mmCIF file of C-alpha atoms in Angstrom:
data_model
loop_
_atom_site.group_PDB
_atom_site.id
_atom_site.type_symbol
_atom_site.label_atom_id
_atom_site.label_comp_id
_atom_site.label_asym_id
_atom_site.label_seq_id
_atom_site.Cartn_x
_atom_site.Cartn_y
_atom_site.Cartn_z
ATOM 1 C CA UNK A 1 0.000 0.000 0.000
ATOM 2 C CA UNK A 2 1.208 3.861 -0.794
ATOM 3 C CA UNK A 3 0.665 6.473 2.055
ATOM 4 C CA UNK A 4 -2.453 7.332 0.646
ATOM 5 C CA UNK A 5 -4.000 4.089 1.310
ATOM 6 C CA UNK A 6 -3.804 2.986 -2.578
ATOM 7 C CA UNK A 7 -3.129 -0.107 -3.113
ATOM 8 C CA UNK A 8 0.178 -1.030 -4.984
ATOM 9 C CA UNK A 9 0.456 -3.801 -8.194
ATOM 10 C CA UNK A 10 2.631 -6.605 -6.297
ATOM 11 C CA UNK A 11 1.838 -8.936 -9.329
ATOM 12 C CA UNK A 12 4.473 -9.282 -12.213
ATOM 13 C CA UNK A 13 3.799 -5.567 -13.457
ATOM 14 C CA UNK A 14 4.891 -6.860 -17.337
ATOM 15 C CA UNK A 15 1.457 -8.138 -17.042
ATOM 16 C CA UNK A 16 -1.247 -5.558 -18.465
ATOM 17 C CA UNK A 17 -3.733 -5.426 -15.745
ATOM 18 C CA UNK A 18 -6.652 -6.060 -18.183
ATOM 19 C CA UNK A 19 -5.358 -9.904 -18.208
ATOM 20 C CA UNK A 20 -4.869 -10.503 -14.751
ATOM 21 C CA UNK A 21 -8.813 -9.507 -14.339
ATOM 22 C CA UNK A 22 -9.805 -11.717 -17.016
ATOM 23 C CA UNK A 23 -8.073 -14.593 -15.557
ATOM 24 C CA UNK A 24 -9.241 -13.910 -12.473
ATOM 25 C CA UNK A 25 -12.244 -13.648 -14.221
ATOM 26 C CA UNK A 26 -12.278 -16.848 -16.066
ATOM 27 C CA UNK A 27 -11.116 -18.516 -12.574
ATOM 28 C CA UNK A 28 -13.668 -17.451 -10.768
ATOM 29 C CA UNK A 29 -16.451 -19.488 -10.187
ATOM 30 C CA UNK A 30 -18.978 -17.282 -8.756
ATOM 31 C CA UNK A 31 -19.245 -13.091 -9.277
ATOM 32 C CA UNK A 32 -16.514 -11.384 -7.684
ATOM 33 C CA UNK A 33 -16.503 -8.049 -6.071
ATOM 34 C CA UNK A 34 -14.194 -5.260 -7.356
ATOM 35 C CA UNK A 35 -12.618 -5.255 -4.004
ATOM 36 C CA UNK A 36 -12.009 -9.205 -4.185
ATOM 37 C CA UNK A 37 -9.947 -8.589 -7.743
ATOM 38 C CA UNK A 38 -8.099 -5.418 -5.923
ATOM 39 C CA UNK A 39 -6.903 -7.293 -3.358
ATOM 40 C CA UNK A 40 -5.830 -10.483 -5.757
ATOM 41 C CA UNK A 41 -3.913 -8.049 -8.382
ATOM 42 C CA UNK A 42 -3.226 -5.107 -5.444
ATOM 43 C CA UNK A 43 -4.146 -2.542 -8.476
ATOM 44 C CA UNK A 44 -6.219 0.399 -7.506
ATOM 45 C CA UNK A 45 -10.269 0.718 -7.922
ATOM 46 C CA UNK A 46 -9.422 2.991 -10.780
ATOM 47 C CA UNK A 47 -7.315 0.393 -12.273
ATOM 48 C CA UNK A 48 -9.555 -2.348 -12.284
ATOM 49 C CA UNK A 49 -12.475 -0.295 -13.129
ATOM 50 C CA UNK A 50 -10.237 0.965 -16.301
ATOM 51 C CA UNK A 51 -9.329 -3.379 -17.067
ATOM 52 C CA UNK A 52 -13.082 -3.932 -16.935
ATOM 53 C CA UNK A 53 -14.132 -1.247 -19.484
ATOM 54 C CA UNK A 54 -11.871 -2.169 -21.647
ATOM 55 C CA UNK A 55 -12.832 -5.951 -21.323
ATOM 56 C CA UNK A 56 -16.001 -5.132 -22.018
ATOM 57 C CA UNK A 57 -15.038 -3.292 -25.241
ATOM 58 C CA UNK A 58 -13.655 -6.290 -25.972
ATOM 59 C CA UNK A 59 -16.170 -8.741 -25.681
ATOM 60 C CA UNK A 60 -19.120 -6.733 -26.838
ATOM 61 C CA UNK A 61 -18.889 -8.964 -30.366
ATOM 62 C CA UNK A 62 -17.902 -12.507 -29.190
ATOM 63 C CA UNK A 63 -19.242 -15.388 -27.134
ATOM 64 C CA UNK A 64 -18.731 -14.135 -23.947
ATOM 65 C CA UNK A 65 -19.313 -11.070 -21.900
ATOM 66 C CA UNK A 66 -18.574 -8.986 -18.989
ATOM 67 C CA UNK A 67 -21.789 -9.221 -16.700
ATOM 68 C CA UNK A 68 -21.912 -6.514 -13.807
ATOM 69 C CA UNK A 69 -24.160 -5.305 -11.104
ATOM 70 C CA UNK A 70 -23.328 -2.686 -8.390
ATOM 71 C CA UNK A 71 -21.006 -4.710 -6.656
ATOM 72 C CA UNK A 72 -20.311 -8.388 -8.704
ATOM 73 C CA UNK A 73 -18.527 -8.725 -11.961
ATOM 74 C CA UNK A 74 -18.821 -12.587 -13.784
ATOM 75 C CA UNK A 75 -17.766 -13.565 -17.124
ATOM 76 C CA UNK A 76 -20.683 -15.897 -18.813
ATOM 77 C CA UNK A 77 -21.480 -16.150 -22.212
ATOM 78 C CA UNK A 78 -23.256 -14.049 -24.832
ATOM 79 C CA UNK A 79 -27.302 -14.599 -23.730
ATOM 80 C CA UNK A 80 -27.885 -15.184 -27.736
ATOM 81 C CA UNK A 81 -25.838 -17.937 -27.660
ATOM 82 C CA UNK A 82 -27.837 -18.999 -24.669
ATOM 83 C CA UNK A 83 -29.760 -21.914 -26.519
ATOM 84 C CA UNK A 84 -26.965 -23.513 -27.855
ATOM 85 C CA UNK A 85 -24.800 -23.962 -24.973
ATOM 86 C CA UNK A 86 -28.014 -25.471 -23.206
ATOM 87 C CA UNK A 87 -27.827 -27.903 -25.421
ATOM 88 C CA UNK A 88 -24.235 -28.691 -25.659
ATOM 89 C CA UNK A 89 -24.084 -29.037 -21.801
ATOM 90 C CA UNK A 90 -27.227 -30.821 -21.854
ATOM 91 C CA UNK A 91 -29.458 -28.427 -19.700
ATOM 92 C CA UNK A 92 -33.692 -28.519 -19.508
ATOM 93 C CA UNK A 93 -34.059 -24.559 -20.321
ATOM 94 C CA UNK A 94 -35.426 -22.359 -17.463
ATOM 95 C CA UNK A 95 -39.343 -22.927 -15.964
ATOM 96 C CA UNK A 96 -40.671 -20.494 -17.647
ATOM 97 C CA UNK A 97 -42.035 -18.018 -15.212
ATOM 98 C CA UNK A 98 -45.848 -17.390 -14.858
ATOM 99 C CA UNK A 99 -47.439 -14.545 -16.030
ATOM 100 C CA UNK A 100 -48.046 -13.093 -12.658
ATOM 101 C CA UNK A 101 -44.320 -13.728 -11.459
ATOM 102 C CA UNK A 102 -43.209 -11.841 -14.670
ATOM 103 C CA UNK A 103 -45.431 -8.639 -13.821
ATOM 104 C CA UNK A 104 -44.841 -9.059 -10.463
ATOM 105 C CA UNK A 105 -40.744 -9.303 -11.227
ATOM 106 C CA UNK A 106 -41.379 -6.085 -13.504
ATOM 107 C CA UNK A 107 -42.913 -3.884 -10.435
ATOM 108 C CA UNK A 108 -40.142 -5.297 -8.403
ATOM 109 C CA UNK A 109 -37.021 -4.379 -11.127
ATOM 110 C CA UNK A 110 -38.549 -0.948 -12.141
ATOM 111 C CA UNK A 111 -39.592 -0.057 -8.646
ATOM 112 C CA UNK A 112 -36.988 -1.368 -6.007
ATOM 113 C CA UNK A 113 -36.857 -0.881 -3.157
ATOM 114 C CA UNK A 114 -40.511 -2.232 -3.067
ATOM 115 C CA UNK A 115 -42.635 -3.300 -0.406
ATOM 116 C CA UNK A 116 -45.040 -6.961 -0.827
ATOM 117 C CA UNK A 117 -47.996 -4.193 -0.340
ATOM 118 C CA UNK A 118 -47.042 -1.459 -3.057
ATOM 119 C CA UNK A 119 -46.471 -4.457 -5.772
ATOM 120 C CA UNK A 120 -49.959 -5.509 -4.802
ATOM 121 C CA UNK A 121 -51.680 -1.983 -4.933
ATOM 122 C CA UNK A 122 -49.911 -1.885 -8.654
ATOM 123 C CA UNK A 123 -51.313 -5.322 -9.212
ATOM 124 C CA UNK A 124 -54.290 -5.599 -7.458
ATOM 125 C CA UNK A 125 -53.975 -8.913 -6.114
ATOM 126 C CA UNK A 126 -51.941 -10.624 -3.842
ATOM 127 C CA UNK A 127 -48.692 -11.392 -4.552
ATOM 128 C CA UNK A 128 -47.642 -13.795 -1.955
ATOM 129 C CA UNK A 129 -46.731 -16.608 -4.003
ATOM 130 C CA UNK A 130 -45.293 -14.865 -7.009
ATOM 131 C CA UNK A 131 -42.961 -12.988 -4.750
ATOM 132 C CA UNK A 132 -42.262 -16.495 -3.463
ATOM 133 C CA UNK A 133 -41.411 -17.713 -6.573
ATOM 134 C CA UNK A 134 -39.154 -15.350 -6.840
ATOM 135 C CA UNK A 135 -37.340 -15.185 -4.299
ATOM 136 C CA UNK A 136 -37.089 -19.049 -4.676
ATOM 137 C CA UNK A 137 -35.164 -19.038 -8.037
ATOM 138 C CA UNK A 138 -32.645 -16.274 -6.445
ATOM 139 C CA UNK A 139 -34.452 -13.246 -8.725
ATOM 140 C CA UNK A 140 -35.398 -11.090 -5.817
ATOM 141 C CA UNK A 141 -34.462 -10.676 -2.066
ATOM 142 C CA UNK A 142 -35.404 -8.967 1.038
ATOM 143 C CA UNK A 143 -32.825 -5.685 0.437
ATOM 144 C CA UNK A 144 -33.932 -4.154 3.771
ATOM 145 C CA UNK A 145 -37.056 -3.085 5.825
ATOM 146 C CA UNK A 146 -38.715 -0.252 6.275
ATOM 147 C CA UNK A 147 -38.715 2.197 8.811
ATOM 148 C CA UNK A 148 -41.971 2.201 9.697
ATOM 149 C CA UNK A 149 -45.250 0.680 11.572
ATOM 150 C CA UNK A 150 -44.724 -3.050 11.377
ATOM 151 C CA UNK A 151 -41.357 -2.702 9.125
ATOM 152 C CA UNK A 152 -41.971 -4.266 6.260
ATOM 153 C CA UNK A 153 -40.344 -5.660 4.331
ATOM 154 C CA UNK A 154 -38.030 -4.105 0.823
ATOM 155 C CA UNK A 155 -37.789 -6.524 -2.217
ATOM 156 C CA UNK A 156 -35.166 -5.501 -4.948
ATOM 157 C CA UNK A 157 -33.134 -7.611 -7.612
ATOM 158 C CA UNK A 158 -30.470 -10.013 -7.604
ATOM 159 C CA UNK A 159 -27.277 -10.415 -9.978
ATOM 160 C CA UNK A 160 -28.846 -13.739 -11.008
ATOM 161 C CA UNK A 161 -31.892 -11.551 -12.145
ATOM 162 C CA UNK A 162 -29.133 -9.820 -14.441
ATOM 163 C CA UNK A 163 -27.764 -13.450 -15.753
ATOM 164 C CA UNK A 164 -31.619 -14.580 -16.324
ATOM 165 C CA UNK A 165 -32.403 -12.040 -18.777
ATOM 166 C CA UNK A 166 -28.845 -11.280 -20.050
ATOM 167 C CA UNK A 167 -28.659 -7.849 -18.478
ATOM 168 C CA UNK A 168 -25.086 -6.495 -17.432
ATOM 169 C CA UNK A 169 -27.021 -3.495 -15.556
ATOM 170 C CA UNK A 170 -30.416 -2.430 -14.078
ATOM 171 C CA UNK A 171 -29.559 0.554 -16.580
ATOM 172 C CA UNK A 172 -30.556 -1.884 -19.735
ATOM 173 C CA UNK A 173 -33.894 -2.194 -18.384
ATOM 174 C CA UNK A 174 -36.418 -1.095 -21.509
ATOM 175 C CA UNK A 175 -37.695 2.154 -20.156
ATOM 176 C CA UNK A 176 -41.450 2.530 -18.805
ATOM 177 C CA UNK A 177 -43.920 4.438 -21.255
ATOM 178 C CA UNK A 178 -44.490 7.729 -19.137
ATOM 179 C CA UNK A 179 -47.661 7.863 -17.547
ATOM 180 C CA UNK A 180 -47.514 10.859 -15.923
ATOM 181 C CA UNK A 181 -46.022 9.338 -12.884
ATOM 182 C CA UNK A 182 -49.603 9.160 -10.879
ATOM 183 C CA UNK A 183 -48.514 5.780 -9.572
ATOM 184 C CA UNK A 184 -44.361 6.509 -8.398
ATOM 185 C CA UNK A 185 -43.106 7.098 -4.999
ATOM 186 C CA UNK A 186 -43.083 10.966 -4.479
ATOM 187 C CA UNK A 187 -41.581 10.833 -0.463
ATOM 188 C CA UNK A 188 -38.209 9.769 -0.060
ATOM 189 C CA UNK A 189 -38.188 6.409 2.109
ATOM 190 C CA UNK A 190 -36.327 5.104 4.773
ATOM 191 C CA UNK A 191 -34.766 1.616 4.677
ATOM 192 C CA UNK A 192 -32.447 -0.294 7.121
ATOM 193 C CA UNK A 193 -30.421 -2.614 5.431
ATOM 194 C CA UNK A 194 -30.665 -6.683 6.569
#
C-alpha cells in the first residue's frame, strides 16, 4: 500500500492489468466483487475499473461477456448464444415463469426498493406466491425493511436476475412508457439494510 492508502500492483507488473482480471475472471467461479480482484492483483479501484471497461469493449462482439451489477462482476457467455450452450451441456431450459411472477418481477425491477404491499396496490392482487417464486429461483431478495409501523419488508433484484435475462445493468432495463407518474413514490423512504 502507498501512504495514501492505494493499493500497490505486487503482481508481475509486465502483465497488463486487463489480463490478470480476465483470468481472475475466467477462474472465478462465482461473481466477484471489485474489491475481491483489488486485493488479488493489489491494483487500484481505478485500475480495475479501467481493465473492466476495456474488457467489455472487448467482448461486446464474441461469445462471452462482462456481466456486472453494483457490486459483482462474472464472465458468462453471450445470452444469444444462450440456446446452444443449453444444449451442448445438456441443460432442460429455465421454468418459464408465470405470467403473474413476470409482472410481479417487472414492479419489483422498475420499482426497487418495493414493499409486498405497493407491488400488490400496482397489481391488485396478492402477490404472496409470485414474490415467493421469486425469491425461490434467487431473482429477488429482502434488500432491507422499512422504517416504519410493522417494518416491512423491501424486495429488490439479484445479480442472477441480471444473468436470467442477459442484463449487465439495471440501466438496460427497456424504459417505462411515461404515464404521468400518478402511480411513483413521491416521499423519499427510509430503509435499514438486513
Amino acid at each position: 500500500m502507498t501512504n495514501d492508502g492505494e493499493p500497490t500492483r505486487e503482481p508481475n507488473p509486465a502483465i497488463p492489468m486487463k489480463t490478470l482480471v480476465e483470468s481472475l475472471l475466467f477462474a472465478a467461479t462465482e461473481p466477484v466483487s471489485t474489491s475481491q480482484i483489488e486485493r488479488a492483483t493489489g491494483a487500484s479501484r481505478a485500475e480495475v475499473t479501467r481493465a473492466i471497461e476495456e474488457l467489455e469493449l472487448e467482448y461486446a462482439e464474441r461469445g462471452v461477456r462482462i456481466q456486472r451489477s453494483d457490486q459483482h462482476i462474472q464472465l458468462v457467455s453471450a445470452p444469444e448464444c444462450a440456446e446452444v450452450v443449453e444444449r451442448f451441456l445438456g441443460l432442460q431450459p429455465d421454468t418459464r415463469l408465470s405470467a403473474a411472477a413476470l409482472e410481479t418481477l417487472a414492479i419489483v425491477a422498475y420499482r426497487q426498493p418495493v414493499t409486498r404491499a405497493a407491488v400488490e396496490a400496482i397489481r391488485g392482487v396478492n402477490c404472496d406466491r409470485a414474490l415467493a417464486t421469486l425469491v425461490s429461483r434467487g431473482l429477488i431478495e429482502e434488500v432491507g425493511r422499512l422504517e416504519t409501523v410493522g417494518r416491512p419488508a423491501v424486495f429488490g433484484t439479484t445479480f442472477e436476475f441480471l444473468r436470467y435475462f442477459g442484463l449487465t445493468s439495471l440501466a438496460e432495463l427497456p424504459p417505462l412508457p411515461d404515464d404521468g407518474g400518478t402511480d411513483r413514490v413521491t416521499q423519499p423512504t427510509t430503509i435499514h439494510g438486513s
